[in-house]
Short mmCIF file of C-alpha atoms in Angstrom, two decimals:
data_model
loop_
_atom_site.label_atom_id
_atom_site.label_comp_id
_atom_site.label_asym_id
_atom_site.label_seq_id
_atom_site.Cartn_x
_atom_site.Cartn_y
_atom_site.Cartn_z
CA UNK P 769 180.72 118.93 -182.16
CA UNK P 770 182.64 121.47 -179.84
CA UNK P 771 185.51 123.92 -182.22
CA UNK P 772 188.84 123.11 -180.36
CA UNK P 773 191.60 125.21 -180.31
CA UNK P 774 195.63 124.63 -178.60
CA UNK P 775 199.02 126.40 -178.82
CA UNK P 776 200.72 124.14 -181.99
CA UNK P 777 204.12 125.46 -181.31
CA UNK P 778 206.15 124.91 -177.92
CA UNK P 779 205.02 127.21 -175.34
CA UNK P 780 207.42 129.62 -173.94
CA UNK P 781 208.89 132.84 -175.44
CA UNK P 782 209.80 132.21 -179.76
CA UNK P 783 209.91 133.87 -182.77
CA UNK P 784 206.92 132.85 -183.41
CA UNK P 785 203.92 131.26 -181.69
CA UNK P 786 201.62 128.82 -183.85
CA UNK P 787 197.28 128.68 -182.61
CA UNK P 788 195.11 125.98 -183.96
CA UNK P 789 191.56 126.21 -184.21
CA UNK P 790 189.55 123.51 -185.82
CA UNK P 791 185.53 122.41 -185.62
CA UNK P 792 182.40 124.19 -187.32
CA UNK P 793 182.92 127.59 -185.66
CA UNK P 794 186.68 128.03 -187.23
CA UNK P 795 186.24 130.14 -189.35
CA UNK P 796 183.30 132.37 -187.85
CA UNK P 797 185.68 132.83 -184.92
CA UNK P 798 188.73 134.14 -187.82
CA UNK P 799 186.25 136.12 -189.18
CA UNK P 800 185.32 138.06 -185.68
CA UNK P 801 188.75 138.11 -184.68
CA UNK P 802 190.96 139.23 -187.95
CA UNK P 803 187.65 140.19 -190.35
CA UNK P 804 187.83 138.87 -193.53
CA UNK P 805 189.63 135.44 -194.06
CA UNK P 806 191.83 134.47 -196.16
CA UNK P 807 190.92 132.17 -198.74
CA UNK P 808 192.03 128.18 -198.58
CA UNK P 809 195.26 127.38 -198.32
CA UNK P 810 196.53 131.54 -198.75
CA UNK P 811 197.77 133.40 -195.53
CA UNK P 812 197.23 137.29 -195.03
CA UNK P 813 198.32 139.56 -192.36
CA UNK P 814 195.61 140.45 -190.15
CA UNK P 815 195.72 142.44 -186.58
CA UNK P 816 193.97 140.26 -184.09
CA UNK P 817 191.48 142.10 -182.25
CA UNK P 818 189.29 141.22 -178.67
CA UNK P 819 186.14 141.63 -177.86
CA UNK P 820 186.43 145.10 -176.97
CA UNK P 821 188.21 145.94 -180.51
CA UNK P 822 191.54 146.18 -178.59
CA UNK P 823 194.73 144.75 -181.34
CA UNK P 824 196.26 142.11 -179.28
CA UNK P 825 198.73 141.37 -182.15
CA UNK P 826 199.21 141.41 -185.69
CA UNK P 827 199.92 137.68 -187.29
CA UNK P 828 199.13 135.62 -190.41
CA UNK P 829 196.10 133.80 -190.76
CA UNK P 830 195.95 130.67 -192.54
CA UNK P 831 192.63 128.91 -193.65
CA UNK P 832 192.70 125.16 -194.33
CA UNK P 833 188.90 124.31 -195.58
CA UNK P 834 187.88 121.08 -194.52
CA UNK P 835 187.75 118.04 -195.63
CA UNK P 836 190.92 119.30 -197.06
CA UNK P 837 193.06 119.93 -193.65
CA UNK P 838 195.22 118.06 -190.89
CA UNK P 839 191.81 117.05 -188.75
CA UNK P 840 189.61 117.14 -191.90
CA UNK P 841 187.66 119.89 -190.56
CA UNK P 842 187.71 123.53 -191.44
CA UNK P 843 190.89 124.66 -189.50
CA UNK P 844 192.22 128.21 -188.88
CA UNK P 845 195.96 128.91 -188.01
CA UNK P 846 197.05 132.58 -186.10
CA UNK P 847 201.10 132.85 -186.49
CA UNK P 848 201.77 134.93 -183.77
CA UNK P 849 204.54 136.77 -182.27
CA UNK P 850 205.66 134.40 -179.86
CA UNK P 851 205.55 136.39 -176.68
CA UNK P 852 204.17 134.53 -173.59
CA UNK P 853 201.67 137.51 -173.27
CA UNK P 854 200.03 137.58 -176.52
CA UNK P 855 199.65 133.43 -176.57
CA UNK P 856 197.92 133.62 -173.15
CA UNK P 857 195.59 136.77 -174.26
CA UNK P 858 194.68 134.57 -177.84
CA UNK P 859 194.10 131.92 -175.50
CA UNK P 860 191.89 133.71 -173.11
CA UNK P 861 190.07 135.46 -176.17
CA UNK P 862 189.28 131.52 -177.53
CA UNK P 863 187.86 130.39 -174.37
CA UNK P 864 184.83 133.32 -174.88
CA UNK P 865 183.38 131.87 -177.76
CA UNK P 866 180.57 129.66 -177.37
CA UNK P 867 180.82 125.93 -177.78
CA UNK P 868 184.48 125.88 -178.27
CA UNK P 869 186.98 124.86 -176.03
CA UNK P 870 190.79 124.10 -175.19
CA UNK P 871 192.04 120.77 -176.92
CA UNK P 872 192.54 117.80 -175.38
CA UNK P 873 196.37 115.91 -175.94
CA UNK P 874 196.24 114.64 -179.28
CA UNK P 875 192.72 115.21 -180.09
CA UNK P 876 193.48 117.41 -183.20
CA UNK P 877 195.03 114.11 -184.52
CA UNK P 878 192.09 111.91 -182.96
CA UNK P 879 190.31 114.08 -185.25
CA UNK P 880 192.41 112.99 -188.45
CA UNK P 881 191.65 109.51 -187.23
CA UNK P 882 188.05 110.07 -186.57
CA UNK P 883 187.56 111.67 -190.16
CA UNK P 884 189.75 108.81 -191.88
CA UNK P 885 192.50 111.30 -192.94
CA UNK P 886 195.10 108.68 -191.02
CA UNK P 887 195.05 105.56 -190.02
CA UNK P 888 195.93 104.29 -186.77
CA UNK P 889 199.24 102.80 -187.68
CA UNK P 890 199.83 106.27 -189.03
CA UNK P 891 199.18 107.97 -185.81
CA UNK P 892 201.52 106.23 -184.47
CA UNK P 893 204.13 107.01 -186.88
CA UNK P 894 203.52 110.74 -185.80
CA UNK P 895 204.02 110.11 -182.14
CA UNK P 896 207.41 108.32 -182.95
CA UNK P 897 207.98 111.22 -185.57
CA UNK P 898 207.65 114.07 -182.77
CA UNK P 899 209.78 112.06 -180.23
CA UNK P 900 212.56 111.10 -182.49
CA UNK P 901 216.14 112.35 -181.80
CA UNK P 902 217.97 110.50 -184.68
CA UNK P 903 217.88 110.31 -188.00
CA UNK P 904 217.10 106.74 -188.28
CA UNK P 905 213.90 107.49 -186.15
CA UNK P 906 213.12 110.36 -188.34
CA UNK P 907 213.71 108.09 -191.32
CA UNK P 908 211.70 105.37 -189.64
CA UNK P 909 208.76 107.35 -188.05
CA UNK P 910 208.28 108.98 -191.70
CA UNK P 911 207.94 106.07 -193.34
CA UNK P 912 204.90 104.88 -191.13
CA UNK P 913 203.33 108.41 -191.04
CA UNK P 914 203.47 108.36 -194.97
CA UNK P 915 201.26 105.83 -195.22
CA UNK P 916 203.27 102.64 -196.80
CA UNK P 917 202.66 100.17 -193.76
CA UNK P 918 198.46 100.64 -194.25
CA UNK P 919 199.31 100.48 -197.93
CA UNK P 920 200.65 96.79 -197.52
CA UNK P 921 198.38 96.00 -195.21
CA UNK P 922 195.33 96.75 -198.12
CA UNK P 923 197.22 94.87 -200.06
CA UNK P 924 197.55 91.96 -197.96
CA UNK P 925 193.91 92.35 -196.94
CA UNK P 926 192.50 92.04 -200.70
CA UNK P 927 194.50 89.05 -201.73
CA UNK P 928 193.40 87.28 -198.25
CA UNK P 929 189.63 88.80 -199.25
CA UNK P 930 189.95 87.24 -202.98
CA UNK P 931 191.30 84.20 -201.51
CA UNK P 932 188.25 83.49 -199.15
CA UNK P 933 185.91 84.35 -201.69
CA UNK P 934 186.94 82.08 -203.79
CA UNK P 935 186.43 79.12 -201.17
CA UNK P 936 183.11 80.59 -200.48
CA UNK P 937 182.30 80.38 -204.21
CA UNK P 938 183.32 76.36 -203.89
CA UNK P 939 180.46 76.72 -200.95
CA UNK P 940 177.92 77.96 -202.68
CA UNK P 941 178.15 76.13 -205.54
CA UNK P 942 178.61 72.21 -203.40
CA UNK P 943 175.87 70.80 -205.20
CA UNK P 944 177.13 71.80 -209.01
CA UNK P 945 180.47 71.14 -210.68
CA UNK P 946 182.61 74.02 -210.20
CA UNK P 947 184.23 74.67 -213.43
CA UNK P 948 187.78 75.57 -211.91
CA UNK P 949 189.81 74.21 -208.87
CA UNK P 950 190.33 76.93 -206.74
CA UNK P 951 192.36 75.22 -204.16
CA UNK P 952 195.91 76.51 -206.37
CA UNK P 953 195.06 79.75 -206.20
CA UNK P 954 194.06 79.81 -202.93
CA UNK P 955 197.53 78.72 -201.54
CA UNK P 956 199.18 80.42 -203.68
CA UNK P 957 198.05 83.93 -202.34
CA UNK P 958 198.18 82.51 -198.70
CA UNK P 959 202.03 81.09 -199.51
CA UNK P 960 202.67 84.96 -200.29
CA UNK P 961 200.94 86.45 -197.76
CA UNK P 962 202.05 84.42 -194.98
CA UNK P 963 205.65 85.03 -195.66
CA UNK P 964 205.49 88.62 -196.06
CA UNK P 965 203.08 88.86 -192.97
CA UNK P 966 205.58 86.70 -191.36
CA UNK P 967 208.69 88.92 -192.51
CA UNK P 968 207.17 91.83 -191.55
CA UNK P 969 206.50 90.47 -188.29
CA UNK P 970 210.16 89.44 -187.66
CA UNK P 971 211.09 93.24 -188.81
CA UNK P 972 209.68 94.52 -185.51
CA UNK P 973 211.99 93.82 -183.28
CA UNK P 974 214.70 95.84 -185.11
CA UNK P 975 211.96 98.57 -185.59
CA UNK P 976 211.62 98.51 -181.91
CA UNK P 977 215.59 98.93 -181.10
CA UNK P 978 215.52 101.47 -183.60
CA UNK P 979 212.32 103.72 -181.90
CA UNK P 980 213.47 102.94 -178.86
CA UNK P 981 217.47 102.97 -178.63
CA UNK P 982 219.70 99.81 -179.07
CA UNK P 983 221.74 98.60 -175.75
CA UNK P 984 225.41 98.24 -176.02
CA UNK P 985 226.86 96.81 -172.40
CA UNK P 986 230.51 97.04 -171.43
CA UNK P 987 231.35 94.14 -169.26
CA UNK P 988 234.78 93.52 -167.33
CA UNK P 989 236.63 92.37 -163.70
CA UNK P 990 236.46 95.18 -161.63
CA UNK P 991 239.99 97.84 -162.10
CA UNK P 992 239.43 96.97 -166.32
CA UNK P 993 238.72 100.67 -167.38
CA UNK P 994 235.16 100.25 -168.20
CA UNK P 995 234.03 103.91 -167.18
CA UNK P 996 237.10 105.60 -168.41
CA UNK P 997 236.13 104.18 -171.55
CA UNK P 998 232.48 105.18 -171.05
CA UNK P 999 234.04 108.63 -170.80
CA UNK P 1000 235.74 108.58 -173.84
CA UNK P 1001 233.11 107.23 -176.05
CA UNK P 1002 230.42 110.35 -174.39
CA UNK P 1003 232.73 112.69 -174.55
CA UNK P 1004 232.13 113.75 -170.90
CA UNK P 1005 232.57 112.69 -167.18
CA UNK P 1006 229.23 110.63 -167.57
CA UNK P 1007 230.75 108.00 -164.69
CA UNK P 1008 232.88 107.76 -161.74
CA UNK P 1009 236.77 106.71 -162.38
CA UNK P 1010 239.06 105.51 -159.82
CA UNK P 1011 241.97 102.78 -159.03
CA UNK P 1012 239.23 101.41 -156.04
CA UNK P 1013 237.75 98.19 -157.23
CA UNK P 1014 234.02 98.22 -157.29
CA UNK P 1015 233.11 101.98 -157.51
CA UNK P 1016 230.68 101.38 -160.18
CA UNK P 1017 227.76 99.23 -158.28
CA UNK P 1018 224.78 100.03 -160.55
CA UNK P 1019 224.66 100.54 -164.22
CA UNK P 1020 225.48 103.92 -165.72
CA UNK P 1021 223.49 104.88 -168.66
CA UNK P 1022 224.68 107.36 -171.55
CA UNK P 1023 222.31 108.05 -174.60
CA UNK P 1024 224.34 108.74 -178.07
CA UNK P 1025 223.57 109.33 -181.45
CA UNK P 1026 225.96 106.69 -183.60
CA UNK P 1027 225.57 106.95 -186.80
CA UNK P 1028 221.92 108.12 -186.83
CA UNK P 1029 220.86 105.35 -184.91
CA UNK P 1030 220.14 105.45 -181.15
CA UNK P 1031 222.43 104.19 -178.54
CA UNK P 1032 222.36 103.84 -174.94
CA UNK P 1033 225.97 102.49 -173.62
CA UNK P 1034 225.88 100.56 -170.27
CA UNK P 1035 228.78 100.96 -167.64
CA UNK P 1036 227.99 97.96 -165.43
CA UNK P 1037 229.43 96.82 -161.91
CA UNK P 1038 233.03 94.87 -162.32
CA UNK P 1039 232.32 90.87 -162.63
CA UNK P 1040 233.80 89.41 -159.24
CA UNK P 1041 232.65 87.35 -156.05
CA UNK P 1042 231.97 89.95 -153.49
CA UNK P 1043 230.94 89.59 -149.82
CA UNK P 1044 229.55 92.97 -149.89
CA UNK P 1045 225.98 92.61 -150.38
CA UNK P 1046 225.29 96.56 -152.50
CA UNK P 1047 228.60 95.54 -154.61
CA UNK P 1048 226.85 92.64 -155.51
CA UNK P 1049 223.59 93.55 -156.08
CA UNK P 1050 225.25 96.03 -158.62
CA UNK P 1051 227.29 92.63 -160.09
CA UNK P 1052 223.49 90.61 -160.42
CA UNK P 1053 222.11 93.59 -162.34
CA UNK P 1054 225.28 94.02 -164.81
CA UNK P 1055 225.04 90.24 -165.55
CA UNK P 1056 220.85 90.82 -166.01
CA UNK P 1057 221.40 93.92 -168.00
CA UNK P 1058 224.47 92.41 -170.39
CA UNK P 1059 222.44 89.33 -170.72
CA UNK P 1060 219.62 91.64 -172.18
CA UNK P 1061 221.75 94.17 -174.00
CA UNK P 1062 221.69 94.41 -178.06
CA UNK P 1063 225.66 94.23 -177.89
CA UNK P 1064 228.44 93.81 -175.43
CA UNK P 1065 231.66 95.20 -175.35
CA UNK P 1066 233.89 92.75 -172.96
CA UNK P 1067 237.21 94.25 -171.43
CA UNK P 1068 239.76 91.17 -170.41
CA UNK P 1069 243.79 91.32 -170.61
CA UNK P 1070 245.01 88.36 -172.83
CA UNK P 1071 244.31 85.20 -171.46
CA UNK P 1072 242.02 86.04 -169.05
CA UNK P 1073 238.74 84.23 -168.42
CA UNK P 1074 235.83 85.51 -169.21
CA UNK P 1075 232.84 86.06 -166.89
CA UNK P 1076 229.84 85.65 -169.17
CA UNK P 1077 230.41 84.02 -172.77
CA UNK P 1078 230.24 86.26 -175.87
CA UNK P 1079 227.99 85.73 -178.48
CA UNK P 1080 228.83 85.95 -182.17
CA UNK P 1081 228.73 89.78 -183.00
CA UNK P 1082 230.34 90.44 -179.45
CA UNK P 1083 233.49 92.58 -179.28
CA UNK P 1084 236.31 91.67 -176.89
CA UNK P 1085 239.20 93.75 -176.55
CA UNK P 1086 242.16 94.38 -174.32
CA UNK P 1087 241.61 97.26 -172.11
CA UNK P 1088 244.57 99.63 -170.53
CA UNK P 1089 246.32 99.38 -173.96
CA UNK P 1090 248.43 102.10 -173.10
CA UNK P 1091 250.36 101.20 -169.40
CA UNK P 1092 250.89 97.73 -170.94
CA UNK P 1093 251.79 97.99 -174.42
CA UNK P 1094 249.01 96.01 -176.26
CA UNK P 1095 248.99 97.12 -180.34
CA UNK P 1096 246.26 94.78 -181.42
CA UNK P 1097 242.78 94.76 -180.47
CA UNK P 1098 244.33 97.11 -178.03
CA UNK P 1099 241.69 99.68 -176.50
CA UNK P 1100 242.68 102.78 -173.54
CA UNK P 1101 239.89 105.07 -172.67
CA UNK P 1102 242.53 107.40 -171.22
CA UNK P 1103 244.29 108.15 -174.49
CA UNK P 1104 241.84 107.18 -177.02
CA UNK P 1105 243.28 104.30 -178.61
CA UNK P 1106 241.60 102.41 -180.45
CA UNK P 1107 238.14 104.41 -179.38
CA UNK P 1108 237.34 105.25 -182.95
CA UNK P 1109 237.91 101.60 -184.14
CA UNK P 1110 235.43 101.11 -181.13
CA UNK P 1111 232.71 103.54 -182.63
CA UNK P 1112 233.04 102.32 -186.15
CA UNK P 1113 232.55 98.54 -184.95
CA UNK P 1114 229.57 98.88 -182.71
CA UNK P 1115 228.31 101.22 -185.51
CA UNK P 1116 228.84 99.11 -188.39
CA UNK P 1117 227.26 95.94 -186.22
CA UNK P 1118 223.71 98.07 -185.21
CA UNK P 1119 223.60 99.18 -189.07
CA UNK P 1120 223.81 95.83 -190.24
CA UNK P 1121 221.14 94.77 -188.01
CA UNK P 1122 218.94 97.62 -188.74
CA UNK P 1123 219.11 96.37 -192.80
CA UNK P 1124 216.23 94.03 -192.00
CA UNK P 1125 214.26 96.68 -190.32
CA UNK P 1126 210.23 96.59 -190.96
CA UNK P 1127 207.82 99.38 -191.48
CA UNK P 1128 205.84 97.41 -188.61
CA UNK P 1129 207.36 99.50 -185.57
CA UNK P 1130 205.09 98.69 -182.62
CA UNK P 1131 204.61 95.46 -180.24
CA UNK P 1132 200.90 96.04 -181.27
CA UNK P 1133 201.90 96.08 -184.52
CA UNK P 1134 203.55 92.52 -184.18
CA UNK P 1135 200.70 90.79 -182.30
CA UNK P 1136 198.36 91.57 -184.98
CA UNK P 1137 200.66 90.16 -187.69
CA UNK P 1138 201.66 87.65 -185.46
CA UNK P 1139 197.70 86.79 -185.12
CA UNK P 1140 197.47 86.37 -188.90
CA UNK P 1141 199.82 84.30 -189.74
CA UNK P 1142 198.66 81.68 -187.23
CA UNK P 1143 195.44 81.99 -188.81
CA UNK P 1144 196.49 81.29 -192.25
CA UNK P 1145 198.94 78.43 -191.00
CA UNK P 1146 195.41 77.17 -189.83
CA UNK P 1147 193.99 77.25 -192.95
CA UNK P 1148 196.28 75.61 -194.68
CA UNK P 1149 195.95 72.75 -192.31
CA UNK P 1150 192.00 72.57 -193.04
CA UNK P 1151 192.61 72.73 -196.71
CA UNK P 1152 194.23 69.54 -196.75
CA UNK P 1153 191.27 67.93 -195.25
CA UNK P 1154 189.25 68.72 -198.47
CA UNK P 1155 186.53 71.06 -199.49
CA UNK P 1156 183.75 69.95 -197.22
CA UNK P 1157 186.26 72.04 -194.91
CA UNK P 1158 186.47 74.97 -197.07
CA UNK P 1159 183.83 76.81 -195.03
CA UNK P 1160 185.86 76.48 -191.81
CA UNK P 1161 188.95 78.11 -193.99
CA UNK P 1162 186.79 80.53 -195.17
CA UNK P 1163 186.00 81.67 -191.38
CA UNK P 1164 189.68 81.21 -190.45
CA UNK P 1165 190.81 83.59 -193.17
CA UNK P 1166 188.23 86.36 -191.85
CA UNK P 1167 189.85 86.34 -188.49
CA UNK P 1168 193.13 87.08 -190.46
CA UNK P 1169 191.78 90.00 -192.35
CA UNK P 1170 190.36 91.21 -188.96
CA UNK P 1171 193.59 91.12 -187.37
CA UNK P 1172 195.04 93.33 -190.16
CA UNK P 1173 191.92 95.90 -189.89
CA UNK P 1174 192.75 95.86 -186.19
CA UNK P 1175 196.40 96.81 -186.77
CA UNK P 1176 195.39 99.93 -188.90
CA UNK P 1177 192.44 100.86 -186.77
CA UNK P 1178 189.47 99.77 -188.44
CA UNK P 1179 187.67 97.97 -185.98
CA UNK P 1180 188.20 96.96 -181.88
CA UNK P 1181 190.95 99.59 -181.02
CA UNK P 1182 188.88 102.47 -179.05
CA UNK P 1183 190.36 100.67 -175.98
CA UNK P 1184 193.70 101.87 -177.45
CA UNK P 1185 193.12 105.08 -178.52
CA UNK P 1186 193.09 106.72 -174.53
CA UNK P 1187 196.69 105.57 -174.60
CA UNK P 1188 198.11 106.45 -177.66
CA UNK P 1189 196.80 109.91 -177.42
CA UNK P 1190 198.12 110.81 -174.63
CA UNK P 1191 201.53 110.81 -176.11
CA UNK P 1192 200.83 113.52 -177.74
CA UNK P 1193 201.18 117.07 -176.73
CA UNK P 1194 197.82 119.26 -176.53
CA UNK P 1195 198.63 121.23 -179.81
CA UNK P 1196 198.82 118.02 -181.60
#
């Protein structure tokens, strides 16, 4: 197997500038470069030296022996100073050494997968962990990275286990009398699996909002102060303003932190018949993207008709509170009435929503719980057609289990693996 080595920290100039070298020739390669290293898990300073004895800085050196390490491999990390110069001549100096070569994206974490020291669900978490900008990501990504969604997924793996062999023990023993009725037990550990599998399952779609950023849309008639109030709430000029009717033909987006949680708001196109064919092609994708929007904020004066019909957690209020004088559920992007109220609302909403969040975070994730549970509601059904069934449960419940191994990566996801990896970045 080739040593790999990659720039861990961001390139550019820094502080400091991290190297990663891991494989069978780590810690030769330490030893030519820096002399004597460090024992595991200590750091010393060492100059760096190149092949003609030259210093080409002085850094720590850490040694992570494996199978004790990120990749499970013996790994070697150089903290350099984090000029562009000294990174490319530690690169450069790398590249010499025989079989050992630059790192592919993500393959010092394919490695941690390869040697078993994550599973693929975890993996996953550490993609969404690099790439979150909130700290309901953070919070989220961390929990999948620490390992609790493979933990419940043993768990529900060794209850489905004990429940098919015990049908397999009715099998085997068909021509004796069993001493105990297994049948109880048997639905009683598939009654508790499927509705935590099912739970869990249901969880993902808030998981999803939450990794990927929920969707609030504000809807109105043309002239109702929708991007004035998209103003307010980014802080910034994020969207044309102006007394013309129809200025905003396509949908504005603005990314926001509320709360922790992330937040894209929508300024769509004013809601209105219109003979002008961009205006309305702005007006079809406002109704599209408000029909597919986590929340929408609708702007109407009292009494007016609404375009589209709000649904339950909806907010309607009264824009242009301050030219006509409106107190309650009042709103005016231009003086920033009733903006706060605004932020609190559509916060308070998302959070509640977010309460019934699941440590199950991808759609992959979702299938493969999704796939269980129709397995086990298709072994109740053969249970009730008696034990000269039992074998076909039996073979039901091991396409369950094998859907839960696929969701943590034990078996049929290499087809996956090309994709997820290159996510990450090539120090990673």
């Amino acid at each position: 197997m080739d040593t790999i080595f990659a720039q861990a920290s961001a390139p550019g100039r820094a502080g400091v500038a991290v190297i990663r070298i891991s494989g069978p020739q780590s810690f030769a390669i330490a030893q030519e470069i820096s002399g004597k290293r460090p024992e595991g898990r200590e750091s010393v300073l060492r100059n760096l030296r190149g092949t003609g004895g030259e210093v080409i800085d002085q850094a720590l050196v850490l040694s992570f022996p494996g199978p004790n390490s990120f990749t499970g491999e013996d790994v070697i990390e150089f903290q350099l100073h984090g000029s562009i110069a000294v990174v490319r001549a530690m690169l450069s100096l790398l590249s010499t050494f025989p079989e050992t070569r630059m790192a592919e994206a993500g393959e010092f974490t394919r490695r941690a997968l390869e040697n078993e020291k994550l599973d693929l669900a975890q993996v996953e978490g550490l993609a969404d962990l690099i790439e979150a900008e909130t700290e309901a990501q953070r919070k989220q990504a961390l929990r999948v990275l620490s390992g609790h969604l493979g933990a419940r997924v043993e768990d529900w793996r060794k209850d489905l286990i004990r429940a098919a062999a015990l049908l397999e023990a009715t099998i085997d023993f068909a021509d004796e009398e069993v001493p105990v009725d297994v049948t109880p037990e048997v639905e009683a550990l598939l009654s508790k699996v499927g509705k935590e599998l099912q739970a869990e399952a249901e969880g993902t779609y808030v998981a999803e909002r939450v990794r990927n950023g929920f969707e609030v849309a504000i809807i109105g008639a043309p002239n109702a102060g929708k991007s004035t109030l998209l103003n307010a709430l980014a802080g910034r000029d994020a969207a044309i303003t102006s007394e013309i009717a129809g200025t905003t033909r396509d949908v504005i987006e603005v990314r926001m932190d509320l709360g922790g949680l992330p937040v894209t708001l929508l300024d769509t196109a004013g809601l209105r018949e219109s003979e002008d064919k961009v205006e309305a092609i702005g007006i079809e994708r406002a109704i599209e993207r408000a029909g597919a929007a986590d929340l929408r904020v609708f702007l109407a004066a009292p009494g007016e008709a609404l375009a589209l019909t709000p649904e339950e957690e909806d907010i309607v209020l009264h824009p242009k509170a301050d030219l006509v004088g409106i107190e309650a559920n009042g709103i005016s992007g231009k003086t920033g009435q009733g903006v706060s109220e605004l932020i609190d609302r559509i916060q308070s909403t998302l959070s509640e929503r977010s309460s019934s969040i699941g440590l199950a975070t991808h759609e992959r994730h979702r299938v493969a719980l999704q796939q269980a549970v129709s397995c086990l509601v298709e072994v109740d059904v053969i249970l009730t057609r008696g034990p000269d069934f039992y074998d076909l449960a039996a073979a039901e419940l091991r396409f369950a289990i094998r859907a839960l191994e696929t969701l943590v990566g034990r078996i049929d996801v290499e087809n996956l693996l090309d994709e997820i990896f290159t996510s990450f970045c090539v120090g990673k």
